[in-house]
PDB file of C-alpha atoms in Angstrom:
ATOM      1  CA  MET A   1      93.294 226.923 208.387  1.00 53.00           C
ATOM      2  CA  VAL A   2      93.309 229.656 205.851  1.00 59.00           C
ATOM      3  CA  ALA A   3      95.646 232.636 206.421  1.00 58.00           C
ATOM      4  CA  VAL A   4      95.270 236.188 204.727  1.00 51.00           C
ATOM      5  CA  GLY A   5      98.409 236.976 202.688  1.00 52.00           C
ATOM      6  CA  TYR A   6     101.212 238.806 204.525  1.00 51.00           C
ATOM      7  CA  ASP A   7     103.868 241.298 203.176  1.00 54.00           C
ATOM      8  CA  ARG A   8     106.488 238.361 203.221  1.00 66.00           C
ATOM      9  CA  TYR A   9     106.336 234.891 203.149  1.00 71.00           C
ATOM     10  CA  HIS A  10     106.031 233.176 206.692  1.00 78.00           C
ATOM     11  CA  ARG A  11     107.059 229.650 207.114  1.00 84.00           C
ATOM     12  CA  PRO A  12     104.604 227.046 208.475  1.00 87.00           C
ATOM     13  CA  ASN A  13     105.323 225.201 211.408  1.00 88.00           C
ATOM     14  CA  LEU A  14     107.292 221.841 211.192  1.00 91.00           C
ATOM     15  CA  GLY A  15     104.856 219.126 209.643  1.00 89.00           C
ATOM     16  CA  ILE A  16     102.689 221.700 207.966  1.00 90.00           C
ATOM     17  CA  MET A  17     102.578 222.190 204.296  1.00 93.00           C
ATOM     18  CA  LYS A  18     101.710 225.731 203.320  1.00 93.00           C
ATOM     19  CA  VAL A  19      99.809 226.370 200.095  1.00 95.00           C
ATOM     20  CA  ASN A  20      99.966 229.784 198.532  1.00 93.00           C
ATOM     21  CA  VAL A  21      96.962 230.662 196.388  1.00 94.00           C
ATOM     22  CA  ASP A  22      96.481 233.191 193.756  1.00 94.00           C
ATOM     23  CA  ALA A  23      93.730 233.694 191.244  1.00 94.00           C
ATOM     24  CA  THR A  24      93.269 235.621 188.128  1.00 94.00           C
ATOM     25  CA  LEU A  25      90.088 236.926 186.394  1.00 93.00           C
ATOM     26  CA  PHE A  26      89.875 237.386 182.674  1.00 92.00           C
ATOM     27  CA  ALA A  27      86.061 238.515 182.620  1.00 86.00           C
ATOM     28  CA  ARG A  28      86.239 240.163 179.149  1.00 90.00           C
ATOM     29  CA  PHE A  29      87.098 236.495 177.861  1.00 93.00           C
ATOM     30  CA  SER A  30      85.023 234.677 180.545  1.00 93.00           C
ATOM     31  CA  GLU A  31      87.953 232.873 181.656  1.00 95.00           C
ATOM     32  CA  TYR A  32      89.708 232.848 184.796  1.00 96.00           C
ATOM     33  CA  GLY A  33      92.577 230.795 186.483  1.00 97.00           C
ATOM     34  CA  VAL A  34      94.279 229.819 189.707  1.00 97.00           C
ATOM     35  CA  GLY A  35      97.867 228.956 190.698  1.00 97.00           C
ATOM     36  CA  MET A  36      99.220 227.398 193.595  1.00 97.00           C
ATOM     37  CA  VAL A  37     102.786 226.705 195.367  1.00 97.00           C
ATOM     38  CA  ALA A  38     103.216 224.253 198.037  1.00 96.00           C
ATOM     39  CA  ARG A  39     106.096 224.634 200.641  1.00 95.00           C
ATOM     40  CA  ASP A  40     107.054 222.822 203.720  1.00 93.00           C
ATOM     41  CA  ALA A  41     108.340 224.374 207.128  1.00 93.00           C
ATOM     42  CA  THR A  42     112.084 224.655 205.647  1.00 92.00           C
ATOM     43  CA  CYS A  43     110.656 226.856 202.573  1.00 90.00           C
ATOM     44  CA  CYS A  44     111.449 223.996 200.181  1.00 93.00           C
ATOM     45  CA  PHE A  45     109.602 224.093 197.118  1.00 95.00           C
ATOM     46  CA  LEU A  46     107.276 220.650 196.916  1.00 94.00           C
ATOM     47  CA  ALA A  47     104.960 221.405 193.928  1.00 96.00           C
ATOM     48  CA  GLY A  48     103.066 223.849 191.803  1.00 97.00           C
ATOM     49  CA  ARG A  49      99.981 223.770 189.721  1.00 97.00           C
ATOM     50  CA  THR A  50      98.033 226.086 187.503  1.00 97.00           C
ATOM     51  CA  ILE A  51      94.276 225.355 186.315  1.00 97.00           C
ATOM     52  CA  TRP A  52      92.016 227.531 183.879  1.00 96.00           C
ATOM     53  CA  PHE A  53      88.312 227.618 183.959  1.00 96.00           C
ATOM     54  CA  LEU A  54      85.659 229.173 181.427  1.00 96.00           C
ATOM     55  CA  GLY A  55      83.127 230.941 183.061  1.00 93.00           C
ATOM     56  CA  ASP A  56      81.698 234.358 184.468  1.00 91.00           C
ATOM     57  CA  VAL A  57      82.452 234.544 188.387  1.00 89.00           C
ATOM     58  CA  SER A  58      83.288 237.361 190.609  1.00 90.00           C
ATOM     59  CA  ALA A  59      86.988 237.972 191.773  1.00 89.00           C
ATOM     60  CA  SER A  60      86.097 236.667 195.333  1.00 91.00           C
ATOM     61  CA  GLU A  61      84.651 233.711 193.788  1.00 92.00           C
ATOM     62  CA  VAL A  62      87.809 233.064 191.638  1.00 93.00           C
ATOM     63  CA  GLU A  63      89.841 233.126 195.088  1.00 93.00           C
ATOM     64  CA  LEU A  64      87.344 230.937 196.619  1.00 93.00           C
ATOM     65  CA  VAL A  65      87.690 228.462 193.748  1.00 94.00           C
ATOM     66  CA  GLY A  66      91.566 228.800 194.082  1.00 95.00           C
ATOM     67  CA  VAL A  67      91.271 227.479 197.715  1.00 94.00           C
ATOM     68  CA  TYR A  68      88.854 224.747 197.218  1.00 94.00           C
ATOM     69  CA  GLU A  69      91.462 223.571 194.393  1.00 96.00           C
ATOM     70  CA  ALA A  70      94.543 223.984 196.592  1.00 96.00           C
ATOM     71  CA  LEU A  71      92.702 221.815 199.277  1.00 94.00           C
ATOM     72  CA  LEU A  72      91.460 219.106 196.837  1.00 95.00           C
ATOM     73  CA  TRP A  73      95.322 219.064 195.417  1.00 96.00           C
ATOM     74  CA  SER A  74      96.766 219.206 198.692  1.00 94.00           C
ATOM     75  CA  TYR A  75      94.406 216.006 199.958  1.00 93.00           C
ATOM     76  CA  ASN A  76      95.242 214.245 196.655  1.00 94.00           C
ATOM     77  CA  MET A  77      99.026 214.870 197.239  1.00 93.00           C
ATOM     78  CA  GLY A  78      98.631 213.133 200.600  1.00 93.00           C
ATOM     79  CA  PHE A  79      99.723 216.202 202.766  1.00 92.00           C
ATOM     80  CA  THR A  80      98.238 215.717 206.159  1.00 90.00           C
ATOM     81  CA  SER A  81      98.280 219.022 207.646  1.00 90.00           C
ATOM     82  CA  VAL A  82      97.714 222.129 205.343  1.00 91.00           C
ATOM     83  CA  VAL A  83      97.632 225.942 205.631  1.00 90.00           C
ATOM     84  CA  VAL A  84      96.235 227.868 202.817  1.00 91.00           C
ATOM     85  CA  GLU A  85      97.483 231.499 202.239  1.00 90.00           C
ATOM     86  CA  MET A  86      95.815 233.953 200.091  1.00 89.00           C
ATOM     87  CA  ASP A  87      95.516 237.777 199.667  1.00 87.00           C
ATOM     88  CA  VAL A  88      91.504 238.177 199.428  1.00 89.00           C
ATOM     89  CA  LYS A  89      90.448 239.156 202.967  1.00 88.00           C
ATOM     90  CA  VAL A  90      86.937 238.514 202.328  1.00 90.00           C
ATOM     91  CA  VAL A  91      87.439 234.986 201.312  1.00 91.00           C
ATOM     92  CA  CYS A  92      89.783 234.316 204.184  1.00 90.00           C
ATOM     93  CA  ASP A  93      87.176 235.628 206.854  1.00 90.00           C
ATOM     94  CA  ALA A  94      84.395 233.647 205.305  1.00 91.00           C
ATOM     95  CA  ILE A  95      86.102 230.323 205.777  1.00 91.00           C
ATOM     96  CA  ASN A  96      87.430 231.189 209.063  1.00 89.00           C
ATOM     97  CA  GLU A  97      84.373 232.515 210.504  1.00 88.00           C
ATOM     98  CA  LYS A  98      82.052 229.836 208.735  1.00 88.00           C
ATOM     99  CA  LYS A  99      80.113 232.425 206.963  1.00 87.00           C
ATOM    100  CA  ILE A 100      77.766 230.106 204.768  1.00 87.00           C
ATOM    101  CA  GLY A 101      74.990 231.820 202.784  1.00 81.00           C
ATOM    102  CA  ASP A 102      72.436 230.712 200.277  1.00 83.00           C
ATOM    103  CA  SER A 103      74.759 231.544 197.432  1.00 87.00           C
ATOM    104  CA  THR A 104      77.345 229.853 195.046  1.00 85.00           C
ATOM    105  CA  PHE A 105      79.789 231.590 197.190  1.00 89.00           C
ATOM    106  CA  GLY A 106      78.508 230.214 200.449  1.00 92.00           C
ATOM    107  CA  SER A 107      78.218 226.865 199.054  1.00 91.00           C
ATOM    108  CA  TYR A 108      82.162 227.107 197.841  1.00 88.00           C
ATOM    109  CA  VAL A 109      82.924 228.237 201.577  1.00 93.00           C
ATOM    110  CA  SER A 110      81.000 225.275 203.021  1.00 94.00           C
ATOM    111  CA  THR A 111      82.711 223.051 200.659  1.00 93.00           C
ATOM    112  CA  CYS A 112      86.226 224.161 201.626  1.00 92.00           C
ATOM    113  CA  ILE A 113      85.425 223.919 205.354  1.00 91.00           C
ATOM    114  CA  ASP A 114      84.308 220.367 204.878  1.00 92.00           C
ATOM    115  CA  LEU A 115      87.246 219.570 202.672  1.00 90.00           C
ATOM    116  CA  HIS A 116      89.777 221.110 205.172  1.00 89.00           C
ATOM    117  CA  SER A 117      88.307 219.157 207.955  1.00 87.00           C
ATOM    118  CA  SER A 118      89.231 215.734 206.197  1.00 85.00           C
ATOM    119  CA  PHE A 119      92.964 216.568 206.958  1.00 83.00           C
TER     120      PHE A 119
END
């Protein structure tokens, strides 16, 4: 479902789209953004997207917002099987291990799990 970043790019299996997500936080300005790139099993670039937000959130929440936006975007693009790759282990572990708590972070984890199950 969600993979932690690697030292170098690894191709997805045939028929699976890989969406790489990265996030940035500008706490001083109460802004954050996420970027994503979709590739297929041949490493062919399919599409890319960036989104900017206003708000005060933690670095892990920013990455989690990126995963959510990547899954939503992938669904709207019509992808039927998606792997999301990122570089924040705590977010990856929370989603893969279904660590849902009573917080904004836990709510986003739950939403990402639900959204991914729609593929």
